[in-house]
PDB file of C-alpha atoms in Angstrom:
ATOM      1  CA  UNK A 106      55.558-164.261 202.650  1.00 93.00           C
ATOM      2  CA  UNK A 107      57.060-161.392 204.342  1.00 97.00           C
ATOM      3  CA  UNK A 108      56.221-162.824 208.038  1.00 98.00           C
ATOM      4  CA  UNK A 109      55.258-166.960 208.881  1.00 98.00           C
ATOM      5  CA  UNK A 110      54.259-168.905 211.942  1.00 98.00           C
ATOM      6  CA  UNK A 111      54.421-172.265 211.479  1.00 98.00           C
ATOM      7  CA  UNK A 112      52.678-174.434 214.005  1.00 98.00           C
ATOM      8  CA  UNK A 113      53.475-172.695 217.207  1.00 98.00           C
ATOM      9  CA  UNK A 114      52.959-173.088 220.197  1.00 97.00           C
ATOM     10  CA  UNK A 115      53.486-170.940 223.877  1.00 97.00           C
ATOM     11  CA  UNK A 116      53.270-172.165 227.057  1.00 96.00           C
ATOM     12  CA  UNK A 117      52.653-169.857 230.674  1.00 93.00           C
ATOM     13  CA  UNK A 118      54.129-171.967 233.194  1.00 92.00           C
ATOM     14  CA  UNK A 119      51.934-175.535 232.343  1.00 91.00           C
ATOM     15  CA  UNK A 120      49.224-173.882 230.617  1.00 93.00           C
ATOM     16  CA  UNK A 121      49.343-174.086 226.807  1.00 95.00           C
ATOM     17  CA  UNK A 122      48.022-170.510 225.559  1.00 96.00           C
ATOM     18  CA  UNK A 123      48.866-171.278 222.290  1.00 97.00           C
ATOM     19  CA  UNK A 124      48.107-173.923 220.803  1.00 96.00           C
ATOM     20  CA  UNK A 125      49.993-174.823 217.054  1.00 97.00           C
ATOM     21  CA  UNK A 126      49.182-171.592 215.075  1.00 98.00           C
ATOM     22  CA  UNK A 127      49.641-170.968 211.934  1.00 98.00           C
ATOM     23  CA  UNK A 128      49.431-167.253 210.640  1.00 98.00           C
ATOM     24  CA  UNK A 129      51.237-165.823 207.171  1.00 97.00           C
ATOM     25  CA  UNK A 130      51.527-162.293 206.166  1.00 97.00           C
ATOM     26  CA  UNK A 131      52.344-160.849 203.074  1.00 96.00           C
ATOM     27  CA  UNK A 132      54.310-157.729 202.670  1.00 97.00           C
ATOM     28  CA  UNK A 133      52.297-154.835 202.245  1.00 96.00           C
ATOM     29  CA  UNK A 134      49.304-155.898 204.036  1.00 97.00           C
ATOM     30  CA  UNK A 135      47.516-155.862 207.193  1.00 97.00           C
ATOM     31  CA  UNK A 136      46.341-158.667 208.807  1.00 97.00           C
ATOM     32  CA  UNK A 137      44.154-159.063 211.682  1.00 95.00           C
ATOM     33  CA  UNK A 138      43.985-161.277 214.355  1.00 94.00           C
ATOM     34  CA  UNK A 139      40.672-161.716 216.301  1.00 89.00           C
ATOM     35  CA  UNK A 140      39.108-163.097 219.469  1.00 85.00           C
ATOM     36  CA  UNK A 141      37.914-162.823 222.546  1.00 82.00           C
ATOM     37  CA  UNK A 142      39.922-162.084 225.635  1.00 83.00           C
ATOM     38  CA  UNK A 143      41.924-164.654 226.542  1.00 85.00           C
ATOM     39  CA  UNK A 144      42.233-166.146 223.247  1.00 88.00           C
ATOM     40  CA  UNK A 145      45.955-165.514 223.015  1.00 93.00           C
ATOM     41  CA  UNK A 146      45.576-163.157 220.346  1.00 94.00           C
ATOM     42  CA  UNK A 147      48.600-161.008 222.570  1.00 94.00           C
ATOM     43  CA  UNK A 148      50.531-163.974 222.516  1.00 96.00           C
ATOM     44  CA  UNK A 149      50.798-164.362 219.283  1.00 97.00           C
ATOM     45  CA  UNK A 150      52.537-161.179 218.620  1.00 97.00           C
ATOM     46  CA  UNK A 151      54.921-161.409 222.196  1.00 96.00           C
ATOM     47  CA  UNK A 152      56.322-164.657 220.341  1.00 97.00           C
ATOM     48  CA  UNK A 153      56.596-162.500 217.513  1.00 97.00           C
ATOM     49  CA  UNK A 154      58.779-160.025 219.096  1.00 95.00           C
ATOM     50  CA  UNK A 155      60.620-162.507 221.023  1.00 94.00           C
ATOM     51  CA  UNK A 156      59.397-161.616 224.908  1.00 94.00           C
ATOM     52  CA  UNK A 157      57.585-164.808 225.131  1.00 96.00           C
ATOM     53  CA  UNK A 158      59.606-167.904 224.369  1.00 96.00           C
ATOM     54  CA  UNK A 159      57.839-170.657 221.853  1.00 97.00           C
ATOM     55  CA  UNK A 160      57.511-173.906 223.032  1.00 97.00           C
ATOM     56  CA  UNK A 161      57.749-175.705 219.531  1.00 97.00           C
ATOM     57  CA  UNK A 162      56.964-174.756 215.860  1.00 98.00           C
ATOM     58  CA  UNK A 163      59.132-172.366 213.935  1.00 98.00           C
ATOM     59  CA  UNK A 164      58.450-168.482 213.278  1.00 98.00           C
ATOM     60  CA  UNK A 165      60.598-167.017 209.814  1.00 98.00           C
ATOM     61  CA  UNK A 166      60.579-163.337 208.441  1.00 98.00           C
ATOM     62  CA  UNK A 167      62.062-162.720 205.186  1.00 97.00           C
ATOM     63  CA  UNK A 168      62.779-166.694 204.824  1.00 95.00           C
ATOM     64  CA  UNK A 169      65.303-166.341 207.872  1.00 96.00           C
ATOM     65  CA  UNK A 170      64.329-168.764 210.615  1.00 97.00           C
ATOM     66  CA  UNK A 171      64.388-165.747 213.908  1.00 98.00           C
ATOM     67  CA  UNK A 172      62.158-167.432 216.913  1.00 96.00           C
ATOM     68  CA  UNK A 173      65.457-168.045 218.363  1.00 92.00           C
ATOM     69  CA  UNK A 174      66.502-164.539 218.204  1.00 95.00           C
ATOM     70  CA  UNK A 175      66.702-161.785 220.585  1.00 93.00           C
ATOM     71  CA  UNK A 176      64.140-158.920 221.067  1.00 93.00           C
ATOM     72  CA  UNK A 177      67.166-156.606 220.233  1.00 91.00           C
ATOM     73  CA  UNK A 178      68.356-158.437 216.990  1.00 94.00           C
ATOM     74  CA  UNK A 179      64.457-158.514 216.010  1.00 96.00           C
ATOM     75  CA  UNK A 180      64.223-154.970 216.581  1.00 95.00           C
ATOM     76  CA  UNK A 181      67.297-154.476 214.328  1.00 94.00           C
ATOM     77  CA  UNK A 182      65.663-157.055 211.320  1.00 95.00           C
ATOM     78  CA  UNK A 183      62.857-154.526 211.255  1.00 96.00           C
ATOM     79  CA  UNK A 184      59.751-156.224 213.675  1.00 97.00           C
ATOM     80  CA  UNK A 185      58.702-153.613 215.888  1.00 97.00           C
ATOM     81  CA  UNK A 186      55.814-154.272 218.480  1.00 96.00           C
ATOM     82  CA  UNK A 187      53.723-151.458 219.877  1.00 96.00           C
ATOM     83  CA  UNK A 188      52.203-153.125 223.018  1.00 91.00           C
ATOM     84  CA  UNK A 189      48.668-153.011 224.339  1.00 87.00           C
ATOM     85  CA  UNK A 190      48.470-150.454 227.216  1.00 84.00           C
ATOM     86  CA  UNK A 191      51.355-148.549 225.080  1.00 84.00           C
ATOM     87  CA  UNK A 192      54.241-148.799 227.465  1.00 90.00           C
ATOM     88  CA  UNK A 193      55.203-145.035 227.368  1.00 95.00           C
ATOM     89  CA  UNK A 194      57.853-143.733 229.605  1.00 95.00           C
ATOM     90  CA  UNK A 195      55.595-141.283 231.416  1.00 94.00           C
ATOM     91  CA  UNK A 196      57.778-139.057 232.934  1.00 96.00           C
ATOM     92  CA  UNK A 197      59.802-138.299 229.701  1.00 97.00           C
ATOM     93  CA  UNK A 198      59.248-135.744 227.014  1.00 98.00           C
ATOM     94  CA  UNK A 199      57.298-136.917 223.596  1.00 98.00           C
ATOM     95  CA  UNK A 200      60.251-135.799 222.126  1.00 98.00           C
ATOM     96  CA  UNK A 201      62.398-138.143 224.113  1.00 97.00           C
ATOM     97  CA  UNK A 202      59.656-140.828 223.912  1.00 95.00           C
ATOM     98  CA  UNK A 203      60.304-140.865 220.298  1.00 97.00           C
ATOM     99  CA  UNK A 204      64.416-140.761 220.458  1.00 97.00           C
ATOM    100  CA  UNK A 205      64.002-143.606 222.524  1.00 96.00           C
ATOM    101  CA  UNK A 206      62.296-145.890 219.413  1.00 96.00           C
ATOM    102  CA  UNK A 207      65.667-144.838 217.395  1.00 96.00           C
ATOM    103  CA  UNK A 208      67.997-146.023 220.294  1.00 93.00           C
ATOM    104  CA  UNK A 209      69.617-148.920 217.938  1.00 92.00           C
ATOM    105  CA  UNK A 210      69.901-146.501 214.612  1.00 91.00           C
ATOM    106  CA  UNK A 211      73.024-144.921 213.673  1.00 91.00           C
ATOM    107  CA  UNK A 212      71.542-143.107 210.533  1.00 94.00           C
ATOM    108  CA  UNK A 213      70.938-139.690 211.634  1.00 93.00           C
ATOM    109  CA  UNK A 214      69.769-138.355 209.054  1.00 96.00           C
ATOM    110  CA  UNK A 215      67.262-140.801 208.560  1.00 95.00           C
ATOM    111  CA  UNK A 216      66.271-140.690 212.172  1.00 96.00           C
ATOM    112  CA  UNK A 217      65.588-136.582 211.749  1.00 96.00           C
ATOM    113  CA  UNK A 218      63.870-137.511 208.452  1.00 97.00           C
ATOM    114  CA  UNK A 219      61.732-140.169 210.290  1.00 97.00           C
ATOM    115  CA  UNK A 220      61.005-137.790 212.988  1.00 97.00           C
ATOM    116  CA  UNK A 221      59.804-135.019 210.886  1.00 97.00           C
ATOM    117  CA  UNK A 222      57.506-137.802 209.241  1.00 96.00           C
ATOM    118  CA  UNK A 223      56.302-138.254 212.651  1.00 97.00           C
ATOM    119  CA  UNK A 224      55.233-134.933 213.480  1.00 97.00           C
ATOM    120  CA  UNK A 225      53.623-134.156 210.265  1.00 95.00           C
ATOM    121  CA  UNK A 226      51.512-137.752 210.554  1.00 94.00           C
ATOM    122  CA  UNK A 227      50.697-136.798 213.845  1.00 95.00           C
ATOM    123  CA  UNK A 228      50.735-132.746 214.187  1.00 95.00           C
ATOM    124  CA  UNK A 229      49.697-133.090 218.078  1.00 95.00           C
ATOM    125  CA  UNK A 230      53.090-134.860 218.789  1.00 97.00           C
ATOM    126  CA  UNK A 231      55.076-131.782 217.370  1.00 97.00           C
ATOM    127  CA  UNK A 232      52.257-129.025 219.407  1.00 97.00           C
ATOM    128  CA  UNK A 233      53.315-131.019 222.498  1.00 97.00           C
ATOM    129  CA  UNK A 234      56.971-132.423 221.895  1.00 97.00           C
ATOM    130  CA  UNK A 235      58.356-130.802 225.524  1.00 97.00           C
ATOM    131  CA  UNK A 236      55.485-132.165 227.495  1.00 97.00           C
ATOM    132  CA  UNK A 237      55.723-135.045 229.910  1.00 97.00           C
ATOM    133  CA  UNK A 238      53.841-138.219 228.379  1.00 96.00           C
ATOM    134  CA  UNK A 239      52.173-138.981 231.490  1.00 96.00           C
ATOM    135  CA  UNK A 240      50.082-135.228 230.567  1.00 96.00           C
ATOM    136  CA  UNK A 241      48.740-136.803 227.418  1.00 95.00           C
ATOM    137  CA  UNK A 242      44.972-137.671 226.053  1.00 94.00           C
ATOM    138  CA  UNK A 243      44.877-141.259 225.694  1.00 92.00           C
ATOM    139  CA  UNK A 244      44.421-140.993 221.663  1.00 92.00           C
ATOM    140  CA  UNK A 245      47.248-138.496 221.878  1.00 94.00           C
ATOM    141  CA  UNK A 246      49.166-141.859 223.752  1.00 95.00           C
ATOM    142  CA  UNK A 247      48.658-144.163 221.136  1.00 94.00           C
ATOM    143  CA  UNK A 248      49.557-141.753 218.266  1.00 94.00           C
ATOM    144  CA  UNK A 249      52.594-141.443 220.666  1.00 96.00           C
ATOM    145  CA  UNK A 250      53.278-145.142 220.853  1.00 96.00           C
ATOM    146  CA  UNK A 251      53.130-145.549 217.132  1.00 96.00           C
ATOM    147  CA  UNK A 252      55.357-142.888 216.495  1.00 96.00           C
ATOM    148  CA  UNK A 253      57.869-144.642 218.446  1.00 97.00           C
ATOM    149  CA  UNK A 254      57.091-147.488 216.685  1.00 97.00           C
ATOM    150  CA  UNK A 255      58.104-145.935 213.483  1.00 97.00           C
ATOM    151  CA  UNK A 256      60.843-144.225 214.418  1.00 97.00           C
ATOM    152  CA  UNK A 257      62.742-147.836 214.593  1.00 96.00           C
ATOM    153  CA  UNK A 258      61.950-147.944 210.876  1.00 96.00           C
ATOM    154  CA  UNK A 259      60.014-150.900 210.716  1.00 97.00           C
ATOM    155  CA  UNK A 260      59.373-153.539 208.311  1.00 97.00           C
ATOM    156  CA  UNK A 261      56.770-155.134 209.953  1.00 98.00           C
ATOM    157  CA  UNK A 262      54.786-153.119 212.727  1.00 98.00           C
ATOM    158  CA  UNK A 263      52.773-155.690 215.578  1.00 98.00           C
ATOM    159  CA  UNK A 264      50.255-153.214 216.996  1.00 97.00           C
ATOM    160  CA  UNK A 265      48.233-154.866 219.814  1.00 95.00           C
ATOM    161  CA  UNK A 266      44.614-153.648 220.734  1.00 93.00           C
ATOM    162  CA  UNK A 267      45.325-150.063 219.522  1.00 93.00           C
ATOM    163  CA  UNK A 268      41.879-149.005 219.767  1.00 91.00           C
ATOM    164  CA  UNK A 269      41.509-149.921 223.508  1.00 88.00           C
ATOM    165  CA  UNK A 270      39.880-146.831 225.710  1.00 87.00           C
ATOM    166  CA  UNK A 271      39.891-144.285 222.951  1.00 89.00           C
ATOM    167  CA  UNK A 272      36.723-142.586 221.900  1.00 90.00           C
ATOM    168  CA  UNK A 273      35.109-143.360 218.556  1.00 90.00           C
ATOM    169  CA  UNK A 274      36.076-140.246 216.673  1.00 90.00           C
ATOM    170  CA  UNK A 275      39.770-141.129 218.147  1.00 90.00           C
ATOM    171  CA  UNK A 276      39.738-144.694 216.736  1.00 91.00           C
ATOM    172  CA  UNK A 277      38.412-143.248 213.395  1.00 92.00           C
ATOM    173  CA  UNK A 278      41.630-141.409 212.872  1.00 91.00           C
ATOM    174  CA  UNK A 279      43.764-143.847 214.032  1.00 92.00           C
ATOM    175  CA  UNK A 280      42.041-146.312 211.511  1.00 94.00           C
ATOM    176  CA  UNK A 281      42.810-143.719 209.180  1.00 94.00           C
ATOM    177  CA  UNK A 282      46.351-143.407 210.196  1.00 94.00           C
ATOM    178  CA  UNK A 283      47.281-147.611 210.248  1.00 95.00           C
ATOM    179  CA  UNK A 284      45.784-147.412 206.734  1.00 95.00           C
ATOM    180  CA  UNK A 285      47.932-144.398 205.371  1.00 95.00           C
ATOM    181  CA  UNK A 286      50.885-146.393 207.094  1.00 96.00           C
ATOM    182  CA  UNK A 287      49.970-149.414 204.809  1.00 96.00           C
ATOM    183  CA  UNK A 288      49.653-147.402 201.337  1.00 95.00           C
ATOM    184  CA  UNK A 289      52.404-146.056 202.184  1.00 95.00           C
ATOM    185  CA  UNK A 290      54.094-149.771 202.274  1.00 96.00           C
ATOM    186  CA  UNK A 291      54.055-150.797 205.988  1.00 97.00           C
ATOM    187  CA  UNK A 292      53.535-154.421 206.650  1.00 98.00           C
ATOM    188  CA  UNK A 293      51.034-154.834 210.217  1.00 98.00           C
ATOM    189  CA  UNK A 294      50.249-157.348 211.825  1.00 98.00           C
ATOM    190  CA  UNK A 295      47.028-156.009 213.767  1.00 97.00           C
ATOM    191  CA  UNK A 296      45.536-157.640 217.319  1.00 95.00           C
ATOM    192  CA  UNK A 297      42.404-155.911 217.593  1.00 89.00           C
ATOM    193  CA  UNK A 298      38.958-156.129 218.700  1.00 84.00           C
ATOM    194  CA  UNK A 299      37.366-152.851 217.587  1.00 84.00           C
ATOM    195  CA  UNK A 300      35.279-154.753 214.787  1.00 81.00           C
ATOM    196  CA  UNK A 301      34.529-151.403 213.172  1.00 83.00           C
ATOM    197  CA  UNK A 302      38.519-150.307 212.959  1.00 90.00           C
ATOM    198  CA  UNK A 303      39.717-153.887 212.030  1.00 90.00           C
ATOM    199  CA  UNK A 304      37.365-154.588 209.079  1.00 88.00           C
ATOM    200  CA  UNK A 305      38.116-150.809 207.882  1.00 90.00           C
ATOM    201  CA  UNK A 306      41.912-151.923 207.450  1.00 94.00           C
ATOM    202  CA  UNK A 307      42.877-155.478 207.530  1.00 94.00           C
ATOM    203  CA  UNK A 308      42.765-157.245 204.265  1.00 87.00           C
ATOM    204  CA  UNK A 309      42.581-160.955 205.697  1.00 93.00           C
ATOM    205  CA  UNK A 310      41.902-162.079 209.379  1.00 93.00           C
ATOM    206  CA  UNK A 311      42.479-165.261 211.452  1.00 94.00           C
ATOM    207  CA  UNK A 312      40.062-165.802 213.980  1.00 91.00           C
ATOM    208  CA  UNK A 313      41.704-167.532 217.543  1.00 92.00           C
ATOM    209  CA  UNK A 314      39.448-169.192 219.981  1.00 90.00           C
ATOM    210  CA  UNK A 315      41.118-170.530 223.221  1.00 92.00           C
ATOM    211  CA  UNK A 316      44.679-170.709 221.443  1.00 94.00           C
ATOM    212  CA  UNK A 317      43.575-172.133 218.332  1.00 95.00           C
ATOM    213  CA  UNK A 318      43.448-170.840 214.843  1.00 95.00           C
ATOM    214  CA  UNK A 319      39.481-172.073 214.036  1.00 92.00           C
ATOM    215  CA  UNK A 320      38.685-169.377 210.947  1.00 90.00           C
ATOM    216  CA  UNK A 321      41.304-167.548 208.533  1.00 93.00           C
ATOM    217  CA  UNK A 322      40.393-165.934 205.284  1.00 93.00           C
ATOM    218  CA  UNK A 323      39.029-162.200 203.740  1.00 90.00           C
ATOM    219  CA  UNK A 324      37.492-160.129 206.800  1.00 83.00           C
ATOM    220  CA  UNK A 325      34.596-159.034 205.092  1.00 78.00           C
ATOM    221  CA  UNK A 326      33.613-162.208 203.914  1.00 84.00           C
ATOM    222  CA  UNK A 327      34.307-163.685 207.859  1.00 82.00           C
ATOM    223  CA  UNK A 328      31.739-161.175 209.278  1.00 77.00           C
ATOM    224  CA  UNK A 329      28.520-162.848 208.846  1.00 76.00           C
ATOM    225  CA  UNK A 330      29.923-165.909 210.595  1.00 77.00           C
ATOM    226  CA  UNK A 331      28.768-166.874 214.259  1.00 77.00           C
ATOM    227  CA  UNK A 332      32.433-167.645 215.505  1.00 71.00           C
ATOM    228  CA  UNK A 333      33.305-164.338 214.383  1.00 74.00           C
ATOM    229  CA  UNK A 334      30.723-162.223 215.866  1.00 73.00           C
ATOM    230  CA  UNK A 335      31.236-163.803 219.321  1.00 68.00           C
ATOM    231  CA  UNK A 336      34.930-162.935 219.065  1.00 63.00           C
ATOM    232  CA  UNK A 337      33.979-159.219 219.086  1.00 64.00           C
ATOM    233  CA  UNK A 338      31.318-159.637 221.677  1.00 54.00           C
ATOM    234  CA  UNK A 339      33.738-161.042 223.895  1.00 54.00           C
ATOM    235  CA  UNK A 340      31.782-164.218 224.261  1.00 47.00           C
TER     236      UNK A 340
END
């Protein structure tokens, strides 16, 4: 197991968001969390990543225990989080967007190799790789925001809500891209609540409803089940 909660749990203040999850995922899959909003599906990977404290429970990648870590020594084990809402600095090339994901390599050739991989997964970064973020389609954003995401060579990519505002034809290709980035031997974790774009690429799924972990098992097979199809209706 590549990536383990164990029982954990986040608090906001007093309120208890999450509430003793447990989620595993193996290397080379992708996993999906699902919900409706407010189920702290977000949460989940921010404790992850390290921006949200937990309050108990344990979190281990690779066997190393790491919930006690920093974002920066996470980063540097190879768990890279591309946040909902994509975080971009807007006023900065795409060019310099990307640079910034490398900012704790040293490898430079790796980090040209990884860049070139960038472009050629996503040819509209390269076409406009001197224009200001901020100028960018939304899908063009998110392509953006993984790229970054990749170019701190990840072992484990946390992509939250990728599919949020982008038109269908956009998500398709962006479904198509998370899955290439799996063959290819990417671990992702996946918060998502396109149903469409998370059943197309997630391999096995835990359901959250109000902070709890209430289904887990093969997506496909979860579909036909009521909890599941009020999690993507939002209700």
């Amino acid at each position: 197991m590549l990536l383990k909660l164990n029982n954990v749990t986040v608090h906001y203040g007093k309120a208890e968001v999450v509430k003793g999850v447990t989620i595993g995922v193996t290397q080379g899959t992708i996993v999906g969390i699902i919900g409706s909003n407010g189920a702290g599906k977000s949460t989940v990977l921010k404790a992850v990543c390290g921006s949200v404290p937990i309050s108990s429970g344990q979190i281990y990648f690779a066997g190393e225990r790491i919930d006690k870590m920093s974002t920066h020594n996470l980063v540097k084990l190879g768990i890279v989080h591309v946040p909902e809402n994509r975080h971009l600095f807007p006023y900065m090339t795409v060019l310099s967007n990307l640079e910034v994901g490398a900012y704790l390599r040293k490898d430079r050739t790796g980090i040209k190799k990884d860049l070139d991989d960038v472009f050629t997964r996503f040819p509209r970064l390269y076409e406009r790789r001197n224009q200001q973020a901020s100028t960018l389609s939304g899908g063009e954003q998110q392509m953006l925001a993984i790229g970054r995401g990749l170019m701190a060579k990840p072992r484990v990519l946390l992509l939250d809500e990728p599919s949020t505002g982008l038109a269908p034809l956009v998500v398709e290709q962006l479904g198509e891209a998370i899955g290439d980035l799996n063959r290819n031997g990417l671990t992702i974790l996946l918060v998502e609540q396109n149903a469409h774009l998370v059943t197309a690429v997630a391999q096995r799924g835990y359901v959250l409803q109000v902070g709890k972990v209430v289904l887990e098992g093969n997506l496909a097979e979860l579909m036909g089940e009521d909890l599941v199809q009020r999690a993507f209706l939002g209700g």
